[in-house]
Amino acid sequence: MTLIVTEITQVGIVMITDSAITKMQNNKIVDIDNQGWQKLLKVPKIKAGIAYWGMIGAITSQRFDSWLQNKIDKGGYTDLNSFANCLVDELNKACKNQPMNNGNEVGIHVAGYSTWSDGVVRPTFYHIHNGHGRYVIQTKKDQSGAIISYETK
């Protein structure tokens, strides 16, 4: 199980992760590895950060932090948006352009700064994943307007 928190505010970005990699075999946990995995990586070229979750072994037999570092080092991007799109392309290629089976999804948080259409540079967040898409079709709010439940499809 992975914990990733990406908080975007007007004053900046905070990203944290746990350090464990859960190793599975035949849908059972066989090991929890806390040694040497980097689950939060810097993207210095664009002053961004990335973190990942999910069944990384379904994507590549290479260590996933090394796989991501290779994508960071390879370049082919000029800003946060083009970097996120590069990761989408690479993840799709690794998955043969198919959604992963339930339980084998992988996701990547990408956070950094980008210039919005009004010319203002703001903290920006992308959540890239290779599972089935979901969208909110109905929300229920309490009297104060807070969402108390929602239905997805």
PDB file of C-alpha atoms in Angstrom:
ATOM      1  CA  MET A   1       0.000   0.000   0.000  1.00  0.00           C
ATOM      2  CA  THR A   2       1.382   3.401  -0.943  1.00  0.00           C
ATOM      3  CA  LEU A   3       0.796   6.764   0.605  1.00  0.00           C
ATOM      4  CA  ILE A   4       1.280   9.815  -1.601  1.00  0.00           C
ATOM      5  CA  VAL A   5       0.192  13.308  -0.670  1.00  0.00           C
ATOM      6  CA  THR A   6       0.450  16.154  -3.160  1.00  0.00           C
ATOM      7  CA  GLU A   7      -0.820  19.455  -1.809  1.00  0.00           C
ATOM      8  CA  ILE A   8      -1.134  22.446  -4.125  1.00  0.00           C
ATOM      9  CA  THR A   9      -1.729  25.864  -2.601  1.00  0.00           C
ATOM     10  CA  GLN A  10      -1.330  29.470  -3.665  1.00  0.00           C
ATOM     11  CA  VAL A  11       2.011  29.594  -1.874  1.00  0.00           C
ATOM     12  CA  GLY A  12       3.534  26.389  -3.192  1.00  0.00           C
ATOM     13  CA  ILE A  13       3.602  22.614  -3.452  1.00  0.00           C
ATOM     14  CA  VAL A  14       4.195  19.868  -0.898  1.00  0.00           C
ATOM     15  CA  MET A  15       4.765  16.256  -1.966  1.00  0.00           C
ATOM     16  CA  ILE A  16       5.369  13.352   0.425  1.00  0.00           C
ATOM     17  CA  THR A  17       5.430   9.581   0.055  1.00  0.00           C
ATOM     18  CA  ASP A  18       6.067   6.531   2.129  1.00  0.00           C
ATOM     19  CA  SER A  19       9.181   4.493   1.313  1.00  0.00           C
ATOM     20  CA  ALA A  20       7.817   0.951   1.097  1.00  0.00           C
ATOM     21  CA  ILE A  21       7.493  -1.198  -1.990  1.00  0.00           C
ATOM     22  CA  THR A  22       5.040  -4.067  -1.520  1.00  0.00           C
ATOM     23  CA  LYS A  23       6.027  -7.151  -3.476  1.00  0.00           C
ATOM     24  CA  MET A  24       3.201  -9.431  -4.545  1.00  0.00           C
ATOM     25  CA  GLN A  25       3.057 -12.949  -5.929  1.00  0.00           C
ATOM     26  CA  ASN A  26      -0.198 -14.724  -6.832  1.00  0.00           C
ATOM     27  CA  ASN A  27      -2.171 -11.795  -5.334  1.00  0.00           C
ATOM     28  CA  LYS A  28      -0.469 -12.223  -1.942  1.00  0.00           C
ATOM     29  CA  ILE A  29       2.054  -9.963  -0.243  1.00  0.00           C
ATOM     30  CA  VAL A  30       5.412 -11.749  -0.145  1.00  0.00           C
ATOM     31  CA  ASP A  31       7.635  -8.874   1.000  1.00  0.00           C
ATOM     32  CA  ILE A  32       7.606  -5.229   1.975  1.00  0.00           C
ATOM     33  CA  ASP A  33      10.856  -3.621   0.874  1.00  0.00           C
ATOM     34  CA  ASN A  34      11.826  -0.399   2.695  1.00  0.00           C
ATOM     35  CA  GLN A  35      15.382  -0.251   1.371  1.00  0.00           C
ATOM     36  CA  GLY A  36      16.614   2.078  -1.294  1.00  0.00           C
ATOM     37  CA  TRP A  37      13.495   2.824  -3.323  1.00  0.00           C
ATOM     38  CA  GLN A  38      13.025   6.411  -4.407  1.00  0.00           C
ATOM     39  CA  LYS A  39       9.284   7.121  -4.651  1.00  0.00           C
ATOM     40  CA  LEU A  40       9.615  10.899  -4.895  1.00  0.00           C
ATOM     41  CA  LEU A  41      11.861  12.141  -7.678  1.00  0.00           C
ATOM     42  CA  LYS A  42      13.008  15.598  -8.731  1.00  0.00           C
ATOM     43  CA  VAL A  43      12.639  16.864 -12.272  1.00  0.00           C
ATOM     44  CA  PRO A  44      15.278  19.632 -12.141  1.00  0.00           C
ATOM     45  CA  LYS A  45      14.946  20.734 -15.777  1.00  0.00           C
ATOM     46  CA  ILE A  46      11.438  22.095 -15.057  1.00  0.00           C
ATOM     47  CA  LYS A  47      11.596  22.420 -11.246  1.00  0.00           C
ATOM     48  CA  ALA A  48       8.982  19.737 -10.657  1.00  0.00           C
ATOM     49  CA  GLY A  49       8.513  16.560  -8.647  1.00  0.00           C
ATOM     50  CA  ILE A  50       6.929  13.175  -9.315  1.00  0.00           C
ATOM     51  CA  ALA A  51       5.733  10.339  -7.084  1.00  0.00           C
ATOM     52  CA  TYR A  52       4.190   6.994  -7.993  1.00  0.00           C
ATOM     53  CA  TRP A  53       1.813   4.330  -6.700  1.00  0.00           C
ATOM     54  CA  GLY A  54       0.463   0.987  -7.850  1.00  0.00           C
ATOM     55  CA  MET A  55       1.531  -2.320  -9.313  1.00  0.00           C
ATOM     56  CA  ILE A  56       4.783  -1.113 -10.836  1.00  0.00           C
ATOM     57  CA  GLY A  57       5.915  -4.631 -11.747  1.00  0.00           C
ATOM     58  CA  ALA A  58       3.092  -4.773 -14.306  1.00  0.00           C
ATOM     59  CA  ILE A  59       4.751  -1.890 -16.209  1.00  0.00           C
ATOM     60  CA  THR A  60       8.404  -2.895 -16.358  1.00  0.00           C
ATOM     61  CA  SER A  61      10.763  -5.505 -14.938  1.00  0.00           C
ATOM     62  CA  GLN A  62      13.216  -2.647 -14.312  1.00  0.00           C
ATOM     63  CA  ARG A  63      13.057  -0.876 -10.951  1.00  0.00           C
ATOM     64  CA  PHE A  64      10.290   1.694 -11.415  1.00  0.00           C
ATOM     65  CA  ASP A  65      12.295   4.536  -9.857  1.00  0.00           C
ATOM     66  CA  SER A  66      15.032   3.821 -12.434  1.00  0.00           C
ATOM     67  CA  TRP A  67      12.425   3.633 -15.210  1.00  0.00           C
ATOM     68  CA  LEU A  68      11.079   7.051 -14.187  1.00  0.00           C
ATOM     69  CA  GLN A  69      14.569   8.529 -13.772  1.00  0.00           C
ATOM     70  CA  ASN A  70      15.335   7.406 -17.322  1.00  0.00           C
ATOM     71  CA  LYS A  71      12.247   9.281 -18.568  1.00  0.00           C
ATOM     72  CA  ILE A  72      13.347  12.374 -16.623  1.00  0.00           C
ATOM     73  CA  ASP A  73      16.890  12.210 -18.013  1.00  0.00           C
ATOM     74  CA  LYS A  74      15.800  11.402 -21.586  1.00  0.00           C
ATOM     75  CA  GLY A  75      14.282  14.845 -22.000  1.00  0.00           C
ATOM     76  CA  GLY A  76      11.855  15.482 -24.831  1.00  0.00           C
ATOM     77  CA  TYR A  77       9.930  17.993 -22.730  1.00  0.00           C
ATOM     78  CA  THR A  78      10.179  21.732 -22.167  1.00  0.00           C
ATOM     79  CA  ASP A  79       7.657  22.445 -19.416  1.00  0.00           C
ATOM     80  CA  LEU A  80       5.365  20.740 -16.915  1.00  0.00           C
ATOM     81  CA  ASN A  81       2.590  20.032 -19.414  1.00  0.00           C
ATOM     82  CA  SER A  82       4.902  18.505 -22.024  1.00  0.00           C
ATOM     83  CA  PHE A  83       6.606  16.429 -19.302  1.00  0.00           C
ATOM     84  CA  ALA A  84       3.239  15.081 -18.114  1.00  0.00           C
ATOM     85  CA  ASN A  85       2.347  14.270 -21.725  1.00  0.00           C
ATOM     86  CA  CYS A  86       5.695  12.476 -22.203  1.00  0.00           C
ATOM     87  CA  LEU A  87       4.941  10.345 -19.145  1.00  0.00           C
ATOM     88  CA  VAL A  88       1.455   9.585 -20.497  1.00  0.00           C
ATOM     89  CA  ASP A  89       2.995   8.440 -23.795  1.00  0.00           C
ATOM     90  CA  GLU A  90       5.629   6.300 -22.049  1.00  0.00           C
ATOM     91  CA  LEU A  91       3.105   4.717 -19.670  1.00  0.00           C
ATOM     92  CA  ASN A  92       0.731   3.970 -22.558  1.00  0.00           C
ATOM     93  CA  LYS A  93       3.581   2.451 -24.564  1.00  0.00           C
ATOM     94  CA  ALA A  94       4.601   0.254 -21.615  1.00  0.00           C
ATOM     95  CA  CYS A  95       0.952  -0.893 -21.277  1.00  0.00           C
ATOM     96  CA  LYS A  96       0.555  -1.487 -25.019  1.00  0.00           C
ATOM     97  CA  ASN A  97      -2.061   1.304 -25.090  1.00  0.00           C
ATOM     98  CA  GLN A  98      -4.511  -0.748 -22.998  1.00  0.00           C
ATOM     99  CA  PRO A  99      -5.934  -0.118 -19.520  1.00  0.00           C
ATOM    100  CA  MET A 100      -4.398  -2.434 -16.961  1.00  0.00           C
ATOM    101  CA  ASN A 101      -6.507  -5.178 -15.429  1.00  0.00           C
ATOM    102  CA  ASN A 102      -8.203  -4.228 -12.179  1.00  0.00           C
ATOM    103  CA  GLY A 103      -5.660  -4.332  -9.401  1.00  0.00           C
ATOM    104  CA  ASN A 104      -2.679  -3.706 -11.701  1.00  0.00           C
ATOM    105  CA  GLU A 105      -3.054   0.050 -12.100  1.00  0.00           C
ATOM    106  CA  VAL A 106      -0.135   2.452 -11.742  1.00  0.00           C
ATOM    107  CA  GLY A 107      -0.343   6.175 -11.132  1.00  0.00           C
ATOM    108  CA  ILE A 108       2.074   9.078 -11.154  1.00  0.00           C
ATOM    109  CA  HIS A 109       1.634  12.439  -9.439  1.00  0.00           C
ATOM    110  CA  VAL A 110       3.348  15.259 -11.321  1.00  0.00           C
ATOM    111  CA  ALA A 111       3.550  18.666  -9.648  1.00  0.00           C
ATOM    112  CA  GLY A 112       5.363  21.843 -10.579  1.00  0.00           C
ATOM    113  CA  TYR A 113       4.759  25.315 -11.870  1.00  0.00           C
ATOM    114  CA  SER A 114       3.242  26.340 -15.173  1.00  0.00           C
ATOM    115  CA  THR A 115       2.144  29.532 -16.841  1.00  0.00           C
ATOM    116  CA  TRP A 116      -1.621  29.638 -17.163  1.00  0.00           C
ATOM    117  CA  SER A 117      -3.520  31.297 -20.007  1.00  0.00           C
ATOM    118  CA  ASP A 118      -3.651  34.596 -18.056  1.00  0.00           C
ATOM    119  CA  GLY A 119       0.160  34.686 -17.937  1.00  0.00           C
ATOM    120  CA  VAL A 120       0.401  33.956 -14.199  1.00  0.00           C
ATOM    121  CA  VAL A 121       2.746  31.171 -13.046  1.00  0.00           C
ATOM    122  CA  ARG A 122       0.888  28.884 -10.634  1.00  0.00           C
ATOM    123  CA  PRO A 123       1.426  25.549  -8.901  1.00  0.00           C
ATOM    124  CA  THR A 124      -0.031  22.813 -11.114  1.00  0.00           C
ATOM    125  CA  PHE A 125      -0.803  19.123 -10.549  1.00  0.00           C
ATOM    126  CA  TYR A 126      -1.334  16.214 -12.947  1.00  0.00           C
ATOM    127  CA  HIS A 127      -2.461  12.709 -11.950  1.00  0.00           C
ATOM    128  CA  ILE A 128      -1.483  10.202 -14.622  1.00  0.00           C
ATOM    129  CA  HIS A 129      -2.716   6.618 -14.373  1.00  0.00           C
ATOM    130  CA  ASN A 130      -3.362   3.634 -16.583  1.00  0.00           C
ATOM    131  CA  GLY A 131      -6.565   2.341 -15.043  1.00  0.00           C
ATOM    132  CA  HIS A 132     -10.060   2.801 -16.310  1.00  0.00           C
ATOM    133  CA  GLY A 133     -11.255   6.375 -16.320  1.00  0.00           C
ATOM    134  CA  ARG A 134     -13.888   7.509 -13.860  1.00  0.00           C
ATOM    135  CA  TYR A 135     -15.916  10.626 -13.662  1.00  0.00           C
ATOM    136  CA  VAL A 136     -18.384  12.050 -11.194  1.00  0.00           C
ATOM    137  CA  ILE A 137     -21.982  11.695 -12.368  1.00  0.00           C
ATOM    138  CA  GLN A 138     -23.785  12.785  -9.204  1.00  0.00           C
ATOM    139  CA  THR A 139     -22.862  14.494  -5.960  1.00  0.00           C
ATOM    140  CA  LYS A 140     -24.837  14.957  -2.762  1.00  0.00           C
ATOM    141  CA  LYS A 141     -24.134  17.941  -0.538  1.00  0.00           C
ATOM    142  CA  ASP A 142     -25.069  18.724   3.022  1.00  0.00           C
ATOM    143  CA  GLN A 143     -26.708  22.009   4.053  1.00  0.00           C
ATOM    144  CA  SER A 144     -23.345  23.805   4.178  1.00  0.00           C
ATOM    145  CA  GLY A 145     -22.528  22.779   0.604  1.00  0.00           C
ATOM    146  CA  ALA A 146     -19.880  20.187   1.522  1.00  0.00           C
ATOM    147  CA  ILE A 147     -19.898  17.024  -0.608  1.00  0.00           C
ATOM    148  CA  ILE A 148     -21.017  14.098   1.522  1.00  0.00           C
ATOM    149  CA  SER A 149     -21.117  11.422  -1.188  1.00  0.00           C
ATOM    150  CA  TYR A 150     -20.655  10.983  -4.882  1.00  0.00           C
ATOM    151  CA  GLU A 151     -21.270   8.369  -7.523  1.00  0.00           C
ATOM    152  CA  THR A 152     -18.683   7.590 -10.171  1.00  0.00           C
ATOM    153  CA  LYS A 153     -18.840   5.770 -13.435  1.00  0.00           C
TER     154      LYS A 153
END
